[in-house]
Backbone as CSV, one residue per row, in Angstrom:
resi,resn,N_x,N_y,N_z,CA_x,CA_y,CA_z,C_x,C_y,C_z
1,MET,80.334,66.623,108.073,81.185,67.736,107.605,80.393,68.451,106.488
2,PRO,80.092,69.759,106.662,79.245,70.389,105.636,80.235,70.640,104.292
3,VAL,79.467,70.632,103.190,80.162,70.744,101.940,80.328,72.213,101.641
4,GLN,81.484,72.717,101.085,81.609,74.103,100.785,80.716,74.568,99.654
5,ARG,80.071,75.665,99.767,79.217,76.236,98.805,80.171,77.033,97.819
6,LYS,80.133,76.707,96.574,81.004,77.424,95.607,80.303,78.783,95.304
7,PRO,81.033,79.873,95.634,80.481,81.158,95.459,80.168,81.286,93.843
8,SER,79.173,82.018,93.630,78.700,82.345,92.197,79.678,83.510,91.701
9,GLU,79.678,83.672,90.406,80.387,84.871,89.810,79.788,86.284,90.485
10,THR,78.502,86.109,90.686,77.768,87.341,91.139,78.336,87.634,92.613
11,ASP,78.424,86.541,93.356,78.998,86.676,94.684,80.364,87.221,94.784
12,ASP,81.199,86.611,93.913,82.538,87.075,93.798,82.742,88.525,93.511
13,ILE,81.940,88.957,92.510,81.925,90.369,92.126,81.427,91.302,93.283
14,ALA,80.375,90.915,94.041,79.845,91.606,95.075,80.838,91.867,96.292
15,PHE,81.501,90.657,96.593,82.496,90.673,97.689,83.715,91.406,97.276
16,LEU,84.182,91.254,96.025,85.391,91.924,95.570,85.156,93.460,95.652
17,ARG,83.992,93.904,95.214,83.576,95.307,95.367,83.632,95.726,96.753
18,ARG,83.136,94.900,97.709,83.256,95.319,98.988,84.679,95.491,99.545
19,SER,85.655,94.630,99.078,87.019,94.843,99.376,87.574,96.156,98.844
20,PHE,86.850,96.592,97.682,87.273,97.971,97.176,86.881,99.107,98.036
21,ASP,85.698,98.836,98.643,85.096,99.764,99.632,86.100,99.928,100.885
22,VAL,86.597,98.706,101.312,87.527,98.700,102.386,88.781,99.555,101.956
23,ALA,89.236,99.433,100.802,90.457,99.955,100.259,90.200,101.510,100.352
24,ARG,88.981,101.928,99.910,88.694,103.413,99.993,88.718,103.905,101.404
25,ARG,88.201,103.108,102.275,88.341,103.407,103.772,89.721,103.528,104.285
26,ALA,90.519,102.688,103.902,91.957,102.696,104.207,92.573,104.022,103.747
27,GLN,92.343,104.338,102.465,92.847,105.669,101.907,92.285,106.908,102.772
28,ALA,91.009,106.746,103.002,90.461,107.836,103.892,91.109,107.946,105.241
29,HIS,91.718,106.868,105.674,92.306,106.882,107.036,93.848,107.145,106.862
30,GLY,94.245,107.600,105.750,95.660,107.971,105.498,96.590,106.887,105.023
31,ASN,95.987,105.755,104.638,96.752,104.555,104.286,96.750,104.306,102.681
32,HIS,97.551,103.379,102.323,97.425,103.050,100.947,96.098,102.283,100.564
33,PRO,95.561,102.502,99.435,94.252,101.966,99.165,94.253,100.482,98.826
34,PHE,94.401,99.712,99.966,94.322,98.264,99.811,93.411,97.809,100.916
35,GLY,92.481,96.795,100.608,91.490,96.230,101.361,91.320,94.762,101.242
36,ALA,90.856,94.075,102.301,90.663,92.632,102.059,89.430,92.248,103.052
37,ILE,88.731,91.282,102.555,87.645,90.617,103.461,87.712,89.149,103.422
38,LEU,87.306,88.574,104.493,87.325,87.170,104.531,85.967,86.684,104.689
39,VAL,85.520,85.779,103.780,84.106,85.306,103.621,84.064,83.841,103.970
40,SER,83.079,83.307,104.808,83.008,81.942,105.027,82.314,81.204,103.892
41,ALA,82.299,79.902,103.913,81.605,78.953,102.907,80.171,79.401,102.756
42,ASP,79.525,79.817,103.774,78.146,80.130,103.683,77.795,81.572,103.281
43,GLY,78.871,82.259,102.877,78.639,83.718,102.448,78.681,84.679,103.581
44,THR,79.082,84.406,104.776,79.103,85.353,105.839,80.425,86.054,105.839
45,VAL,80.401,87.356,106.008,81.681,88.126,106.010,82.195,87.977,107.494
46,LEU,83.381,87.295,107.525,83.947,87.112,108.874,84.842,88.245,109.466
47,THR,85.441,88.947,108.540,86.348,89.980,108.852,86.636,90.877,107.778
48,GLU,87.021,92.156,107.936,87.547,93.110,106.961,88.739,93.639,107.538
49,MET,89.720,93.928,106.673,90.911,94.636,106.977,91.391,95.551,106.024
50,GLU,91.806,96.805,106.603,92.445,97.813,105.670,93.909,97.568,105.820
51,ASN,94.585,98.266,104.768,96.063,98.490,104.888,96.436,99.200,106.124
52,GLY,97.502,98.744,106.809,97.858,99.510,108.127,99.256,100.083,108.094
53,PHE,99.715,100.653,107.032,101.083,101.242,106.865,101.170,102.322,107.880
54,GLN,100.261,103.205,108.022,100.312,104.298,108.913,99.608,104.022,110.289
55,PRO,100.038,104.482,111.329,100.874,105.602,111.550,102.453,105.165,111.679
56,ASP,102.790,103.947,111.839,103.931,103.467,112.153,104.934,103.194,111.020
57,ARG,104.310,103.437,109.799,105.131,103.179,108.528,105.568,101.673,108.474
58,ASP,104.586,100.858,108.918,104.913,99.391,108.962,104.742,98.768,107.558
59,ALA,105.763,98.556,106.779,105.674,98.040,105.434,105.086,96.670,105.436
60,THR,105.102,95.978,106.524,104.456,94.659,106.555,102.980,94.585,106.855
61,ALA,102.358,95.671,107.089,100.977,95.804,107.503,100.065,95.953,106.375
62,HIS,100.251,94.910,105.348,99.329,94.765,104.225,97.952,94.232,104.776
63,ALA,96.989,94.732,104.053,95.632,94.239,104.488,95.421,92.715,104.559
64,GLU,96.061,92.003,103.648,95.806,90.481,103.529,96.653,89.867,104.709
65,ARG,97.796,90.373,104.960,98.707,89.820,105.953,98.110,90.004,107.365
66,LEU,97.499,91.210,107.571,96.713,91.477,108.910,95.660,90.706,108.984
67,LEU,94.829,90.433,107.856,93.603,89.757,107.936,94.020,88.154,108.233
68,ALA,95.072,87.618,107.576,95.465,86.279,107.874,95.791,86.079,109.331
69,THR,96.436,87.154,109.859,96.886,86.991,111.417,95.586,86.878,112.056
70,GLN,94.651,87.798,111.953,93.520,87.955,112.704,92.589,86.629,112.490
71,ALA,92.633,86.037,111.247,91.790,84.896,111.001,92.349,83.692,111.715
72,CYS,93.627,83.533,111.824,94.273,82.547,112.632,93.806,82.579,114.075
73,ARG,93.785,83.658,114.590,93.361,83.893,115.981,91.947,83.598,116.254
74,ASN,91.071,83.885,115.248,89.635,83.744,115.398,88.850,82.628,114.913
75,TYR,89.491,81.835,113.913,88.748,80.732,113.310,89.497,79.569,113.329
76,ASP,88.858,78.394,113.216,89.417,77.149,113.202,89.931,76.663,111.838
77,PRO,90.724,75.741,111.784,91.455,75.405,110.496,90.319,74.914,109.362
78,PHE,89.332,74.240,109.798,88.252,73.887,108.826,87.632,75.056,108.264
79,THR,87.178,76.042,108.975,86.504,77.182,108.473,87.370,77.959,107.601
80,LEU,88.700,78.151,107.891,89.586,78.854,107.111,89.745,78.152,105.798
81,ALA,89.860,76.810,105.693,90.162,76.026,104.532,89.004,76.172,103.554
82,GLN,87.845,76.526,104.120,86.624,76.701,103.163,86.370,78.062,102.971
83,ALA,87.085,79.113,103.526,86.895,80.496,103.309,87.546,81.017,102.158
84,THR,87.109,82.171,101.747,87.677,82.973,100.595,88.125,84.328,101.051
85,ILE,89.377,84.700,100.722,89.761,86.093,100.920,89.485,86.838,99.582
86,TYR,88.819,87.909,99.794,88.681,88.883,98.537,89.597,90.013,98.861
87,SER,90.372,90.362,97.914,91.417,91.374,98.006,91.356,92.330,96.895
88,SER,91.455,93.531,97.195,91.513,94.638,96.177,92.595,94.481,95.197
89,ALA,93.808,93.936,95.607,94.933,93.712,94.772,95.418,92.233,94.981
90,GLU,96.115,91.852,94.041,96.729,90.502,94.154,97.643,90.444,95.344
91,PRO,97.445,89.452,96.254,98.334,89.423,97.385,99.830,89.240,96.886
92,CYS,100.643,89.954,97.507,102.118,89.925,97.172,102.717,88.660,97.732
93,ALA,103.942,88.345,97.503,104.611,87.169,98.072,104.450,87.021,99.607
94,MET,104.637,88.109,100.302,104.506,88.003,101.747,103.106,87.584,102.141
95,CYS,102.065,88.292,101.650,100.741,87.989,101.918,100.306,86.629,101.479
96,SER,100.790,86.346,100.317,100.409,85.070,99.882,100.892,83.890,100.803
97,GLY,102.126,84.096,101.356,102.672,83.199,102.312,101.764,83.199,103.608
98,ALA,101.390,84.395,104.038,100.428,84.493,105.289,99.219,83.734,104.949
99,ILE,98.611,83.923,103.802,97.369,83.232,103.387,97.576,81.756,103.396
100,TYR,98.641,81.370,102.879,98.893,79.774,102.810,99.139,79.305,104.171
101,TRP,99.875,79.982,105.044,100.201,79.466,106.459,98.907,79.507,107.169
102,ALA,97.940,80.567,106.999,96.617,80.491,107.700,95.837,79.448,107.282
103,GLY,95.982,78.917,106.123,95.188,77.761,105.532,93.870,78.253,104.888
104,ILE,93.944,79.501,104.489,92.749,79.955,103.719,92.692,79.341,102.360
105,GLY,91.581,78.832,101.983,91.531,77.977,100.774,91.233,78.611,99.337
106,ARG,90.935,79.804,99.390,90.645,80.507,98.210,90.854,82.058,98.261
107,VAL,91.431,82.498,97.030,91.718,83.952,96.944,91.040,84.466,95.625
108,VAL,90.461,85.589,95.829,89.928,86.353,94.637,90.416,87.733,94.653
109,TYR,91.058,88.235,93.729,91.638,89.545,93.758,91.211,90.458,92.548
110,GLY,91.381,91.699,92.694,91.161,92.665,91.627,92.338,93.031,90.735
111,LEU,93.067,93.870,91.280,94.294,94.413,90.537,95.476,93.395,90.508
112,SER,96.007,93.019,89.379,97.192,92.097,89.427,98.455,92.853,89.905
113,GLU,99.280,92.070,90.407,100.556,92.504,90.945,101.357,93.183,89.848
114,ARG,101.343,92.596,88.704,102.094,93.292,87.608,101.618,94.597,87.240
115,ARG,100.250,94.764,87.103,99.662,96.058,86.810,99.958,97.102,87.936
116,LEU,99.912,96.555,89.213,100.258,97.370,90.281,101.700,97.868,90.281
117,LYS,102.614,97.093,89.893,103.973,97.383,89.633,104.215,98.471,88.647
118,GLU,103.316,98.413,87.545,103.392,99.513,86.523,102.953,100.787,87.065
119,MET,101.963,100.765,87.999,101.459,102.036,88.658,102.257,102.546,89.698
120,THR,103.068,101.752,90.580,103.788,102.243,91.592,105.171,102.660,91.117
121,GLY,105.613,102.031,90.054,107.054,102.312,89.642,108.018,101.887,90.782
122,ASP,108.846,102.809,90.930,109.864,102.598,92.072,109.581,103.270,93.391
123,HIS,108.271,103.593,93.632,107.892,104.290,94.807,108.396,103.539,96.090
124,THR,109.126,104.363,96.991,109.697,103.673,98.073,108.701,103.037,99.118
125,GLU,107.468,103.462,99.162,106.452,102.956,100.040,105.888,101.722,99.453
126,ASN,106.035,101.392,98.149,105.545,100.015,97.638,106.465,99.558,96.517
127,PRO,107.609,98.983,96.923,108.510,98.512,95.926,107.999,97.089,95.417
128,THR,106.917,97.128,94.524,106.127,95.940,94.356,107.037,94.814,93.686
129,LEU,106.685,93.729,94.187,107.311,92.399,93.561,106.340,91.931,92.369
130,ASP,107.186,91.530,91.266,106.472,91.011,90.174,106.463,89.507,90.221
131,LEU,105.829,89.094,91.321,105.696,87.591,91.572,104.262,87.249,91.801
132,PRO,103.609,86.578,90.911,102.182,86.242,90.971,101.907,85.379,92.257
133,CYS,100.712,85.518,92.891,100.459,84.757,94.086,100.330,83.289,93.694
134,ARG,99.922,83.032,92.457,99.777,81.546,91.965,101.173,80.938,92.040
135,ALA,102.302,81.488,91.812,103.618,81.025,91.867,103.936,80.614,93.332
136,VAL,103.600,81.502,94.265,103.824,81.318,95.690,103.080,80.089,96.040
137,PHE,101.705,79.992,95.855,100.825,78.880,96.251,101.306,77.635,95.641
138,ALA,101.710,77.679,94.389,102.110,76.488,93.633,103.317,75.752,94.375
139,ALA,104.124,76.578,95.102,105.228,76.022,95.805,104.827,75.360,97.109
140,GLY,103.614,75.456,97.532,103.095,74.825,98.751,102.763,73.382,98.568
141,GLN,102.336,72.810,99.803,101.889,71.438,99.749,100.393,71.249,99.848
142,ARG,99.684,72.324,99.985,98.163,72.176,99.777,97.694,73.257,98.793
143,PRO,96.599,72.912,98.171,96.065,73.810,97.065,95.426,74.998,97.721
144,VAL,95.599,76.203,96.967,94.905,77.402,97.200,94.216,77.897,95.961
145,GLU,92.988,77.939,95.884,92.350,78.305,94.564,92.421,79.653,94.449
146,VAL,92.740,80.230,93.126,92.952,81.553,92.868,92.020,81.936,91.745
147,SER,91.283,83.095,91.962,90.632,83.741,90.776,90.996,85.236,90.715
148,GLY,91.349,85.583,89.539,91.903,87.001,89.316,92.831,87.039,88.244
149,PRO,93.062,88.208,87.812,92.389,89.466,88.229,90.950,89.705,87.630
150,LEU,90.150,90.195,88.572,88.639,90.492,88.230,88.453,91.983,88.372
151,LEU,87.678,92.599,87.684,87.388,93.946,87.810,88.497,94.837,87.858
152,GLU,89.628,94.504,87.110,90.950,95.100,87.197,90.874,96.621,87.014
153,ASP,90.190,97.040,86.003,90.104,98.478,85.744,89.523,99.319,87.042
154,GLU,88.559,98.670,87.646,87.898,99.312,88.818,88.836,99.278,89.936
155,ALA,89.497,98.159,90.109,90.600,98.086,91.160,91.738,99.040,90.881
156,ALA,92.064,99.220,89.618,93.318,100.165,89.355,92.789,101.568,89.618
157,ALA,91.525,101.959,89.408,91.130,103.271,89.719,91.279,103.650,91.089
158,LEU,91.282,102.869,92.091,91.549,103.015,93.508,92.905,103.688,93.669
159,HIS,93.808,103.414,92.736,95.244,103.896,92.879,95.535,105.061,92.047
160,ALA,94.567,105.564,91.412,94.732,106.909,90.543,95.376,108.017,91.316
161,GLY,96.592,108.359,90.906,97.219,109.509,91.529,97.910,109.193,92.828
162,VAL,97.621,107.994,93.383,98.236,107.725,94.718,99.769,107.606,94.695
163,TRP,100.343,106.989,93.663,101.765,106.766,93.631,102.433,107.856,92.906
164,ASP,101.790,108.863,92.485,102.369,109.993,91.852,102.954,111.015,92.795
165,ARG,102.429,110.996,94.094,102.847,112.010,95.020,104.304,111.857,95.393
166,ARG,104.758,112.853,95.967,106.028,112.923,96.458,106.387,111.825,97.377
167,GLN,107.511,111.181,97.408,107.951,110.051,98.269,108.550,110.693,99.485
168,GLY,108.468,109.997,100.644,109.226,110.418,101.796,108.786,109.892,102.926
């Protein structure tokens, strides 16, 4: 059984910034600026996922949840246990549950859920929960390693003006 390579801080920053690029792409496609990537233990990017709110206004189509579903379909449990999901923002309670159930072993995120909530306010398209992913994972029976928030100001910049527009 291969031993998991511990990503360096430089790796984490590079992959996290790549998740920011995916978030920008999501926004360019008319969605909220959230993105996630899954990286194997050897540093291979396995998949990328944008937020999928539009066109169906699917409030459950968060990038991390969509990525977890795709990961379960395409990778074995051993690979997922050693993989890292890099997310532009802290996974919400729903996404944290999906990551946990998918068996992904590590999470690195940019923008904290608390800071996102400050930015979104009571926007109907993102009624942000103030529930840290660490609290969700701590309730589970297997560990999920968490690093974040990292590069939080950079991650917050992705949301500049997004939540100020008219709701509807």
